[in-house]
Amino acid sequence: MNLASQSGEAGAGQLLFANFNQDITEVKRASRAAGLGRRAVVWSLAVGSKSGYKFFSLSSVDKLEQIYECTDTEDVCIVERLFSSSLVAIVSLKAPRKLKVCHFKKGTEICNYSYSNTILAVKLNRQRLIVCLEESLYIHNIRDMKVLHTIRETPPNPAGLCALSINNDNCYLAYPGSATIGEVQVFDTINLRAANMIPAHDSPLAALAFDASGTKLATASEKGTVIRVFSIPEGQKLFEFRRGVKRCVSICSLAFSMDGMFLSASSNTETVHIFKLETVKENGLSLRPPEEPTTWTGYFGKVLMASTSYLPSQVTEMFNQGRAFATVRLPFCGHKNICSLATIQKIPRLLVGASDGYLYMYNLDPQEGGECALMKQHRLDGSLETANEILDSASHDCPLVTQTYGAAAAKGTYVPSSPTRLAYTDDLGAVGGACLEDEASALRLDEDSEHPPMILRTD
């Protein structure tokens, strides 16, 4: 996400952009010297700054490894990597209407496109590449970058708010359907047609996020007090969570865990809320049996819930909203940030990348919830800073609260499963630039597994 201020100034450390990999993982071959031939799952982060862009990987709590750095392009305000492949989409503040698609491991530019207005967001999956302008959206085929469809005259969207599902079978795009109320337009990017319009909130939208399966969509409005989760494409409300009551906040980021069990919400305050999406049986009963209250406040709450049928609908709705399962207290307030729920060393973690130039790592107890412990913070400029170590490395994977949590972590329950030639000419509003990759047929986006193969049209 864009970490620069509204005036366009970078945050601390000259950061302009940060984003986690679509599936929060990178496939990496283990060291042959150690005799390990299997693949390990690690986490990946892309960072854009005044000086260029970088990719980081993190397979353990202790080390944030810089795997690539490019200084050829300055003022990178958008850098989106396609999963663990070598395909990367780049936008610079010096050419905000131009999108460059590159093979970063070869250091070559594949193609570029110019648009009629500033590019506000770019989203990728294995089928589509989406370019979001303030009042239009361009849908490209990821395999040849041809423009398949243009959604024109969308409601003004100055923040470039949109979300693209990473699932091939449910390849949906979500974007605001109104600038005055919280309508969500859901678009089928495979069949190129509108799928649904969801009246999610009374206020304009502030954040959108799909789960890994593409069957759930989380939404938040500019008020920031209520988070809702809808089924896709039906649009049925599945969950409703209350983030707070006292004050309205600006939601910075929504993120599902890969198993779809947890949802995190960060804002411009010091608190990150993590909600638990309780599964429901076919008969409508929760898998977790209701517990009898043991305190005076518990009994009082039970009485209030029993009386909701006699209260006004607004009050009843508030009582029925879920509360945070776990919370995180950030050491800052007011910085733009992006959060992610990942499993590292078999333990669920909350990762927060912020405009102050740091990555914060917290442990999440999937059994008990509560306040999450800060385990480590890393600088996003790639430098080592041992003074920021919060706990000894030996304690990083110890049980945090109860033995049941340690047992759950040990079981691994939460491990997520040529000469220059003219490129594309289209009549849909995006102008294709020059293709600089000569050996298109030999292009591999990942040395281990190609997804997808990039096919350039030569005409």
Tab-separated table of C-alpha atoms in Angstrom:
chain	number	residue	atom	x	y	z
A	1	MET	CA	0.000	0.000	0.000
A	2	ASN	CA	1.004	3.623	-0.417
A	3	LEU	CA	2.865	4.688	2.726
A	4	ALA	CA	3.449	8.299	1.674
A	5	SER	CA	1.492	11.080	3.325
A	6	GLN	CA	-1.323	12.897	1.541
A	7	SER	CA	1.183	15.546	0.455
A	8	GLY	CA	3.222	12.801	-1.220
A	9	GLU	CA	6.065	12.937	1.298
A	10	ALA	CA	7.723	9.664	2.185
A	11	GLY	CA	7.713	8.358	5.715
A	12	ALA	CA	10.773	7.665	7.807
A	13	GLY	CA	13.423	5.759	5.906
A	14	GLN	CA	12.143	7.277	2.625
A	15	LEU	CA	9.512	4.558	2.287
A	16	LEU	CA	6.808	5.161	-0.308
A	17	PHE	CA	5.205	1.721	-0.606
A	18	ALA	CA	5.081	-1.660	1.117
A	19	ASN	CA	3.123	-4.787	0.372
A	20	PHE	CA	3.138	-8.436	1.372
A	21	ASN	CA	3.183	-11.198	-1.225
A	22	GLN	CA	-0.275	-12.277	-2.393
A	23	ASP	CA	-0.104	-15.621	-0.598
A	24	ILE	CA	2.315	-14.380	2.099
A	25	THR	CA	4.832	-16.979	0.969
A	26	GLU	CA	7.816	-17.416	-1.264
A	27	VAL	CA	8.991	-20.804	-2.474
A	28	LYS	CA	12.700	-21.127	-1.878
A	29	ARG	CA	14.983	-24.083	-2.467
A	30	ALA	CA	16.856	-25.056	0.653
A	31	SER	CA	20.632	-24.928	0.755
A	32	ARG	CA	22.232	-27.802	-1.136
A	33	ALA	CA	25.286	-27.479	1.033
A	34	ALA	CA	23.170	-28.499	3.994
A	35	GLY	CA	21.913	-31.510	2.074
A	36	LEU	CA	18.337	-30.233	1.939
A	37	GLY	CA	16.585	-30.668	-1.400
A	38	ARG	CA	13.040	-29.816	-0.400
A	39	ARG	CA	11.377	-26.455	-0.581
A	40	ALA	CA	10.806	-24.235	2.410
A	41	VAL	CA	7.948	-21.783	2.796
A	42	VAL	CA	9.004	-18.275	3.747
A	43	TRP	CA	7.282	-14.918	3.867
A	44	SER	CA	7.935	-12.122	1.338
A	45	LEU	CA	7.658	-8.327	1.371
A	46	ALA	CA	8.076	-5.703	-1.392
A	47	VAL	CA	9.181	-2.178	-0.488
A	48	GLY	CA	9.285	0.918	-2.718
A	49	SER	CA	11.314	3.969	-1.731
A	50	LYS	CA	12.942	7.163	-2.989
A	51	SER	CA	15.981	5.168	-4.114
A	52	GLY	CA	14.237	2.211	-5.821
A	53	TYR	CA	12.657	-0.989	-4.628
A	54	LYS	CA	13.602	-4.100	-2.633
A	55	PHE	CA	12.306	-7.578	-1.897
A	56	PHE	CA	12.720	-9.181	1.508
A	57	SER	CA	12.110	-12.735	2.694
A	58	LEU	CA	11.575	-13.992	6.211
A	59	SER	CA	11.667	-17.683	7.092
A	60	SER	CA	12.357	-17.143	10.792
A	61	VAL	CA	11.726	-14.495	13.393
A	62	ASP	CA	15.368	-13.528	13.687
A	63	LYS	CA	16.365	-12.635	10.155
A	64	LEU	CA	14.887	-10.348	7.514
A	65	GLU	CA	16.807	-11.251	4.356
A	66	GLN	CA	17.064	-8.817	1.455
A	67	ILE	CA	16.795	-10.962	-1.676
A	68	TYR	CA	16.827	-8.228	-4.322
A	69	GLU	CA	17.421	-4.504	-4.709
A	70	CYS	CA	16.913	-2.264	-7.751
A	71	THR	CA	18.197	1.310	-7.832
A	72	ASP	CA	17.620	1.951	-11.554
A	73	THR	CA	14.168	3.440	-10.940
A	74	GLU	CA	13.757	6.185	-8.331
A	75	ASP	CA	10.677	7.197	-6.373
A	76	VAL	CA	8.936	3.820	-6.712
A	77	CYS	CA	5.406	4.349	-5.413
A	78	ILE	CA	4.012	0.958	-6.506
A	79	VAL	CA	5.869	-2.359	-6.688
A	80	GLU	CA	3.794	-5.525	-6.980
A	81	ARG	CA	5.359	-8.959	-7.341
A	82	LEU	CA	3.413	-11.899	-8.764
A	83	PHE	CA	3.555	-14.469	-5.962
A	84	SER	CA	7.066	-15.970	-5.868
A	85	SER	CA	7.739	-15.427	-9.584
A	86	SER	CA	10.179	-12.965	-11.179
A	87	LEU	CA	7.373	-10.840	-12.613
A	88	VAL	CA	7.107	-7.415	-11.027
A	89	ALA	CA	4.915	-4.399	-11.876
A	90	ILE	CA	6.415	-0.972	-11.123
A	91	VAL	CA	5.124	2.608	-11.082
A	92	SER	CA	7.295	5.646	-10.289
A	93	LEU	CA	6.325	9.088	-9.050
A	94	LYS	CA	8.408	10.514	-11.906
A	95	ALA	CA	6.124	8.759	-14.446
A	96	PRO	CA	2.899	8.120	-12.514
A	97	ARG	CA	0.888	7.241	-15.633
A	98	LYS	CA	3.316	4.568	-16.836
A	99	LEU	CA	3.316	0.926	-15.767
A	100	LYS	CA	6.470	-1.122	-16.299
A	101	VAL	CA	6.393	-4.924	-16.158
A	102	CYS	CA	9.825	-6.413	-15.536
A	103	HIS	CA	11.664	-9.673	-14.979
A	104	PHE	CA	13.622	-8.635	-11.925
A	105	LYS	CA	15.961	-11.644	-11.747
A	106	LYS	CA	17.153	-10.931	-15.292
A	107	GLY	CA	16.990	-7.195	-14.813
A	108	THR	CA	14.994	-6.755	-18.020
A	109	GLU	CA	11.827	-4.865	-18.903
A	110	ILE	CA	9.142	-7.020	-20.510
A	111	CYS	CA	6.724	-4.282	-21.554
A	112	ASN	CA	5.213	-0.992	-20.477
A	113	TYR	CA	1.852	0.725	-20.721
A	114	SER	CA	0.814	4.362	-20.459
A	115	TYR	CA	-2.610	5.441	-19.208
A	116	SER	CA	-4.720	8.561	-19.358
A	117	ASN	CA	-4.334	9.374	-15.682
A	118	THR	CA	-2.255	8.588	-12.603
A	119	ILE	CA	-2.002	4.924	-11.658
A	120	LEU	CA	-3.263	4.572	-8.108
A	121	ALA	CA	-3.056	0.801	-7.606
A	122	VAL	CA	-1.945	-2.374	-9.367
A	123	LYS	CA	-3.185	-5.852	-8.433
A	124	LEU	CA	-1.996	-9.212	-9.797
A	125	ASN	CA	-2.925	-12.859	-9.707
A	126	ARG	CA	-2.099	-15.777	-12.008
A	127	GLN	CA	-4.867	-14.827	-14.429
A	128	ARG	CA	-5.185	-11.053	-14.445
A	129	LEU	CA	-3.373	-7.770	-13.867
A	130	ILE	CA	-5.564	-4.860	-12.738
A	131	VAL	CA	-4.632	-1.197	-13.112
A	132	CYS	CA	-6.732	1.209	-11.069
A	133	LEU	CA	-7.117	4.879	-12.015
A	134	GLU	CA	-9.329	7.348	-10.185
A	135	GLU	CA	-12.339	6.780	-12.449
A	136	SER	CA	-11.528	3.626	-14.416
A	137	LEU	CA	-10.117	0.121	-14.097
A	138	TYR	CA	-8.124	-1.788	-16.744
A	139	ILE	CA	-8.159	-5.581	-16.798
A	140	HIS	CA	-5.128	-7.179	-18.501
A	141	ASN	CA	-4.460	-10.794	-19.345
A	142	ILE	CA	-1.380	-11.620	-17.279
A	143	ARG	CA	-0.035	-13.995	-19.946
A	144	ASP	CA	0.342	-11.441	-22.756
A	145	MET	CA	-0.637	-8.176	-21.018
A	146	LYS	CA	-3.399	-7.534	-23.549
A	147	VAL	CA	-6.189	-5.273	-22.290
A	148	LEU	CA	-9.259	-7.487	-22.058
A	149	HIS	CA	-11.743	-5.031	-20.616
A	150	THR	CA	-12.011	-1.487	-19.291
A	151	ILE	CA	-14.449	-0.472	-16.560
A	152	ARG	CA	-15.076	3.198	-17.275
A	153	GLU	CA	-16.718	6.018	-15.344
A	154	THR	CA	-16.422	4.380	-11.967
A	155	PRO	CA	-17.294	6.577	-8.965
A	156	PRO	CA	-14.377	8.834	-7.960
A	157	ASN	CA	-11.815	6.656	-6.199
A	158	PRO	CA	-8.863	8.937	-5.322
A	159	ALA	CA	-7.342	6.362	-2.973
A	160	GLY	CA	-7.293	3.654	-5.661
A	161	LEU	CA	-9.208	1.297	-3.403
A	162	CYS	CA	-9.721	-2.147	-4.936
A	163	ALA	CA	-9.054	-5.801	-4.160
A	164	LEU	CA	-8.346	-8.795	-6.419
A	165	SER	CA	-8.845	-12.376	-5.352
A	166	ILE	CA	-5.770	-14.607	-5.714
A	167	ASN	CA	-7.886	-17.704	-6.381
A	168	ASN	CA	-8.052	-18.910	-10.006
A	169	ASP	CA	-11.544	-20.361	-9.625
A	170	ASN	CA	-12.987	-17.267	-7.942
A	171	CYS	CA	-11.126	-14.517	-9.770
A	172	TYR	CA	-13.153	-11.537	-8.568
A	173	LEU	CA	-12.372	-7.837	-8.422
A	174	ALA	CA	-13.950	-5.592	-5.777
A	175	TYR	CA	-14.057	-1.808	-5.912
A	176	PRO	CA	-16.281	1.032	-4.596
A	177	GLY	CA	-19.636	1.303	-6.304
A	178	SER	CA	-20.347	4.722	-4.846
A	179	ALA	CA	-18.418	7.732	-3.559
A	180	THR	CA	-21.039	8.631	-0.957
A	181	ILE	CA	-22.086	5.298	0.573
A	182	GLY	CA	-20.348	2.000	1.165
A	183	GLU	CA	-21.403	0.025	-1.886
A	184	VAL	CA	-19.061	-2.679	-3.147
A	185	GLN	CA	-19.078	-3.628	-6.823
A	186	VAL	CA	-17.956	-7.205	-7.430
A	187	PHE	CA	-16.705	-7.975	-10.957
A	188	ASP	CA	-15.939	-11.366	-12.510
A	189	THR	CA	-12.566	-10.828	-14.245
A	190	ILE	CA	-12.675	-14.168	-16.099
A	191	ASN	CA	-16.110	-13.809	-17.706
A	192	LEU	CA	-15.741	-9.998	-17.742
A	193	ARG	CA	-19.100	-9.145	-16.242
A	194	ALA	CA	-20.509	-7.637	-13.078
A	195	ALA	CA	-21.210	-10.296	-10.459
A	196	ASN	CA	-22.917	-8.386	-7.647
A	197	MET	CA	-23.323	-5.087	-5.859
A	198	ILE	CA	-23.158	-5.291	-2.065
A	199	PRO	CA	-24.576	-2.525	0.164
A	200	ALA	CA	-21.889	-2.988	2.817
A	201	HIS	CA	-21.890	0.280	4.801
A	202	ASP	CA	-23.686	3.597	5.139
A	203	SER	CA	-20.415	5.544	4.821
A	204	PRO	CA	-17.925	5.394	1.915
A	205	LEU	CA	-15.541	2.450	1.830
A	206	ALA	CA	-12.063	2.640	3.319
A	207	ALA	CA	-10.703	-0.911	2.984
A	208	LEU	CA	-11.374	-4.163	1.093
A	209	ALA	CA	-9.768	-7.614	1.294
A	210	PHE	CA	-10.512	-11.075	-0.132
A	211	ASP	CA	-9.649	-14.275	1.652
A	212	ALA	CA	-7.375	-16.812	-0.065
A	213	SER	CA	-10.298	-18.802	-1.477
A	214	GLY	CA	-11.967	-15.742	-3.007
A	215	THR	CA	-15.254	-16.678	-1.344
A	216	LYS	CA	-15.162	-14.046	1.432
A	217	LEU	CA	-14.738	-10.293	1.259
A	218	ALA	CA	-13.978	-8.089	4.277
A	219	THR	CA	-15.038	-4.445	4.186
A	220	ALA	CA	-14.625	-1.349	6.337
A	221	SER	CA	-16.012	2.159	5.946
A	222	GLU	CA	-14.483	5.567	6.572
A	223	LYS	CA	-15.939	5.538	10.086
A	224	GLY	CA	-13.871	2.478	10.871
A	225	THR	CA	-16.034	1.208	13.710
A	226	VAL	CA	-17.524	-1.881	12.058
A	227	ILE	CA	-15.854	-4.595	9.965
A	228	ARG	CA	-18.106	-6.835	7.866
A	229	VAL	CA	-17.435	-10.058	5.974
A	230	PHE	CA	-19.587	-11.083	2.990
A	231	SER	CA	-19.869	-14.259	0.943
A	232	ILE	CA	-18.724	-13.947	-2.684
A	233	PRO	CA	-20.353	-13.737	-5.142
A	234	GLU	CA	-23.692	-14.000	-3.285
A	235	GLY	CA	-23.095	-10.972	-1.080
A	236	GLN	CA	-24.604	-12.472	2.062
A	237	LYS	CA	-23.339	-10.987	5.315
A	238	LEU	CA	-21.467	-13.707	7.201
A	239	PHE	CA	-19.784	-11.839	10.049
A	240	GLU	CA	-19.906	-8.422	11.640
A	241	PHE	CA	-17.277	-7.184	14.047
A	242	ARG	CA	-17.081	-3.998	16.065
A	243	ARG	CA	-13.638	-2.435	16.128
A	244	GLY	CA	-14.584	0.324	18.515
A	245	VAL	CA	-17.306	2.638	19.792
A	246	LYS	CA	-15.615	5.709	21.232
A	247	ARG	CA	-13.955	7.143	18.135
A	248	CYS	CA	-13.944	6.908	14.371
A	249	VAL	CA	-10.626	5.906	12.825
A	250	SER	CA	-9.074	5.505	9.395
A	251	ILE	CA	-8.681	1.814	8.564
A	252	CYS	CA	-5.304	1.255	6.896
A	253	SER	CA	-5.401	-2.453	6.164
A	254	LEU	CA	-7.545	-5.592	6.297
A	255	ALA	CA	-6.000	-9.048	5.948
A	256	PHE	CA	-7.221	-12.644	6.288
A	257	SER	CA	-5.034	-15.470	7.467
A	258	MET	CA	-4.385	-18.068	4.764
A	259	ASP	CA	-6.744	-20.560	6.405
A	260	GLY	CA	-9.482	-17.897	6.600
A	261	MET	CA	-9.856	-18.308	10.345
A	262	PHE	CA	-8.607	-14.860	11.382
A	263	LEU	CA	-9.033	-11.313	10.093
A	264	SER	CA	-6.782	-8.420	11.090
A	265	ALA	CA	-7.637	-4.723	10.896
A	266	SER	CA	-5.068	-1.966	11.366
A	267	SER	CA	-5.755	1.759	11.482
A	268	ASN	CA	-4.143	5.121	12.190
A	269	THR	CA	-4.324	4.351	15.912
A	270	GLU	CA	-1.908	2.299	17.987
A	271	THR	CA	-4.214	-0.752	18.097
A	272	VAL	CA	-4.516	-3.612	15.592
A	273	HIS	CA	-7.588	-5.809	16.071
A	274	ILE	CA	-7.664	-9.497	15.158
A	275	PHE	CA	-11.060	-11.144	14.784
A	276	LYS	CA	-11.796	-14.852	14.767
A	277	LEU	CA	-14.232	-16.146	12.157
A	278	GLU	CA	-16.034	-18.914	13.992
A	279	THR	CA	-17.178	-21.709	11.682
A	280	VAL	CA	-20.854	-22.623	11.752
A	281	LYS	CA	-22.516	-25.991	11.356
A	282	GLU	CA	-25.336	-26.565	8.907
A	283	ASN	CA	-27.895	-26.367	11.704
A	284	GLY	CA	-26.656	-22.884	12.510
A	285	LEU	CA	-24.975	-23.741	15.800
A	286	SER	CA	-21.446	-22.626	16.532
A	287	LEU	CA	-18.772	-25.279	16.777
A	288	ARG	CA	-17.708	-23.722	20.070
A	289	PRO	CA	-20.326	-24.425	22.789
A	290	PRO	CA	-21.556	-21.364	24.696
A	291	GLU	CA	-19.822	-20.933	28.033
A	292	GLU	CA	-21.743	-20.123	31.187
A	293	PRO	CA	-20.743	-16.747	32.626
A	294	THR	CA	-18.672	-16.890	35.804
A	295	THR	CA	-18.491	-13.186	36.674
A	296	TRP	CA	-20.996	-10.450	37.452
A	297	THR	CA	-20.226	-8.702	34.177
A	298	GLY	CA	-20.718	-11.991	32.347
A	299	TYR	CA	-24.183	-12.457	33.822
A	300	PHE	CA	-25.022	-8.836	33.071
A	301	GLY	CA	-23.974	-9.325	29.451
A	302	LYS	CA	-26.100	-12.457	29.193
A	303	VAL	CA	-29.138	-10.557	30.480
A	304	LEU	CA	-28.542	-7.779	27.975
A	305	MET	CA	-28.273	-10.254	25.112
A	306	ALA	CA	-31.510	-11.916	26.203
A	307	SER	CA	-33.280	-8.544	26.143
A	308	THR	CA	-32.120	-7.485	22.700
A	309	SER	CA	-35.440	-8.498	21.140
A	310	TYR	CA	-37.073	-5.621	23.058
A	311	LEU	CA	-34.450	-2.989	22.170
A	312	PRO	CA	-34.215	-0.730	19.106
A	313	SER	CA	-32.702	-2.412	16.061
A	314	GLN	CA	-29.548	-0.254	16.191
A	315	VAL	CA	-28.853	-1.308	19.774
A	316	THR	CA	-29.620	-4.956	19.031
A	317	GLU	CA	-27.239	-4.889	16.083
A	318	MET	CA	-24.432	-3.532	18.264
A	319	PHE	CA	-24.911	-6.281	20.851
A	320	ASN	CA	-24.795	-8.947	18.152
A	321	GLN	CA	-21.505	-7.706	16.716
A	322	GLY	CA	-18.396	-9.724	17.487
A	323	ARG	CA	-15.473	-8.258	19.389
A	324	ALA	CA	-11.755	-8.618	18.813
A	325	PHE	CA	-10.309	-12.041	19.609
A	326	ALA	CA	-6.815	-10.567	19.961
A	327	THR	CA	-5.218	-7.129	19.908
A	328	VAL	CA	-1.804	-5.620	19.211
A	329	ARG	CA	-0.446	-2.421	20.721
A	330	LEU	CA	1.865	-0.746	18.226
A	331	PRO	CA	4.688	1.485	19.475
A	332	PHE	CA	3.419	4.332	17.309
A	333	CYS	CA	0.251	6.164	16.366
A	334	GLY	CA	-0.639	7.973	13.154
A	335	HIS	CA	1.703	6.152	10.758
A	336	LYS	CA	0.300	4.485	7.665
A	337	ASN	CA	0.789	0.732	7.845
A	338	ILE	CA	-0.091	-2.606	6.291
A	339	CYS	CA	-0.687	-5.810	8.215
A	340	SER	CA	-0.612	-9.494	7.373
A	341	LEU	CA	-1.319	-12.761	9.155
A	342	ALA	CA	1.321	-15.378	8.365
A	343	THR	CA	2.654	-18.599	9.822
A	344	ILE	CA	6.385	-18.497	10.494
A	345	GLN	CA	8.144	-21.425	12.172
A	346	LYS	CA	4.749	-23.083	12.678
A	347	ILE	CA	3.414	-20.242	14.830
A	348	PRO	CA	0.794	-17.684	13.714
A	349	ARG	CA	2.270	-14.188	13.543
A	350	LEU	CA	0.924	-10.735	12.862
A	351	LEU	CA	3.261	-8.707	10.651
A	352	VAL	CA	2.982	-4.929	10.445
A	353	GLY	CA	4.982	-2.864	7.949
A	354	ALA	CA	4.817	0.832	8.748
A	355	SER	CA	5.854	4.157	7.265
A	356	ASP	CA	8.244	4.655	10.195
A	357	GLY	CA	10.579	2.266	8.371
A	358	TYR	CA	10.122	-0.845	10.488
A	359	LEU	CA	8.551	-4.276	10.259
A	360	TYR	CA	6.965	-5.390	13.538
A	361	MET	CA	6.354	-9.052	14.372
A	362	TYR	CA	3.873	-10.251	16.967
A	363	ASN	CA	2.884	-13.725	18.116
A	364	LEU	CA	-0.800	-14.642	17.930
A	365	ASP	CA	-2.171	-17.234	20.329
A	366	PRO	CA	-4.786	-19.088	18.231
A	367	GLN	CA	-6.300	-20.696	21.309
A	368	GLU	CA	-6.634	-17.872	23.808
A	369	GLY	CA	-6.196	-14.679	21.822
A	370	GLY	CA	-5.668	-11.662	24.067
A	371	GLU	CA	-2.896	-9.128	23.692
A	372	CYS	CA	-0.155	-10.267	21.315
A	373	ALA	CA	3.488	-10.112	22.316
A	374	LEU	CA	5.985	-8.136	20.257
A	375	MET	CA	8.735	-10.572	19.301
A	376	LYS	CA	10.971	-8.629	16.936
A	377	GLN	CA	11.239	-5.532	14.811
A	378	HIS	CA	13.350	-5.188	11.675
A	379	ARG	CA	14.430	-2.152	9.708
A	380	LEU	CA	13.043	-2.101	6.167
A	381	ASP	CA	16.169	-0.508	4.728
A	382	GLY	CA	17.915	-3.880	5.030
A	383	SER	CA	20.327	-2.861	7.787
A	384	LEU	CA	20.908	-4.974	10.864
A	385	GLU	CA	19.863	-3.553	14.196
A	386	THR	CA	20.399	-5.978	17.049
A	387	ALA	CA	19.271	-3.397	19.591
A	388	ASN	CA	15.717	-3.849	18.359
A	389	GLU	CA	15.595	-7.462	19.427
A	390	ILE	CA	12.786	-7.804	21.906
A	391	LEU	CA	13.389	-11.293	23.197
A	392	ASP	CA	16.262	-13.758	23.071
A	393	SER	CA	16.187	-15.919	19.984
A	394	ALA	CA	15.849	-19.012	22.162
A	395	SER	CA	12.465	-17.827	23.422
A	396	HIS	CA	10.877	-16.959	20.073
A	397	ASP	CA	9.132	-20.272	19.642
A	398	CYS	CA	8.235	-20.960	23.267
A	399	PRO	CA	4.584	-21.269	24.289
A	400	LEU	CA	3.303	-17.776	24.967
A	401	VAL	CA	0.276	-18.248	27.162
A	402	THR	CA	-0.798	-21.816	27.719
A	403	GLN	CA	0.371	-25.312	27.019
A	404	THR	CA	-2.545	-25.806	24.637
A	405	TYR	CA	-1.103	-23.090	22.396
A	406	GLY	CA	2.276	-24.780	22.372
A	407	ALA	CA	0.639	-28.079	21.462
A	408	ALA	CA	-1.300	-26.446	18.644
A	409	ALA	CA	1.851	-24.845	17.259
A	410	ALA	CA	3.773	-28.108	17.477
A	411	LYS	CA	1.101	-29.908	15.476
A	412	GLY	CA	1.521	-27.355	12.690
A	413	THR	CA	-2.240	-26.857	12.476
A	414	TYR	CA	-1.894	-23.354	11.139
A	415	VAL	CA	0.709	-23.928	8.384
A	416	PRO	CA	-0.971	-22.571	5.150
A	417	SER	CA	-1.258	-24.811	2.985
A	418	SER	CA	16.585	-8.246	-29.518
A	419	PRO	CA	15.891	-5.188	-31.333
A	420	THR	CA	13.164	-3.138	-29.753
A	421	ARG	CA	9.771	-3.954	-31.184
A	422	LEU	CA	6.324	-2.533	-30.679
A	423	ALA	CA	4.357	-4.426	-28.101
A	424	TYR	CA	0.598	-4.309	-27.773
A	425	THR	CA	-1.689	-1.949	-29.614
A	426	ASP	CA	-5.167	-1.684	-28.167
A	427	ASP	CA	-8.174	0.547	-28.425
A	428	LEU	CA	-9.253	0.389	-24.801
A	429	GLY	CA	-7.389	3.434	-23.493
A	430	ALA	CA	-4.042	1.986	-22.457
A	431	VAL	CA	-1.151	2.616	-24.820
A	432	GLY	CA	1.397	-0.180	-25.116
A	433	GLY	CA	5.047	0.747	-25.039
A	434	ALA	CA	8.172	-1.044	-26.184
A	435	CYS	CA	8.899	-4.670	-25.462
A	436	LEU	CA	12.515	-5.105	-24.435
A	437	GLU	CA	12.533	-8.851	-23.745
A	438	ASP	CA	13.881	-10.688	-26.791
A	439	GLU	CA	13.766	-14.304	-25.760
A	440	ALA	CA	10.127	-14.396	-24.761
A	441	SER	CA	9.778	-18.126	-25.127
A	442	ALA	CA	12.579	-18.712	-22.628
A	443	LEU	CA	11.171	-16.404	-19.962
A	444	ARG	CA	10.669	-18.134	-16.651
A	445	LEU	CA	8.967	-16.253	-13.862
A	446	ASP	CA	10.287	-18.639	-11.262
A	447	GLU	CA	13.217	-21.011	-11.579
A	448	ASP	CA	11.370	-23.647	-9.578
A	449	SER	CA	7.868	-23.406	-11.018
A	450	GLU	CA	6.466	-21.204	-13.744
A	451	HIS	CA	3.135	-19.605	-12.963
A	452	PRO	CA	2.156	-18.352	-15.385
A	453	PRO	CA	4.453	-18.496	-18.443
A	454	MET	CA	4.666	-15.022	-19.920
A	455	ILE	CA	3.809	-15.031	-23.645
A	456	LEU	CA	4.555	-11.845	-25.547
A	457	ARG	CA	2.716	-11.111	-28.780
A	458	THR	CA	5.106	-10.428	-31.648
A	459	ASP	CA	2.548	-10.008	-34.436
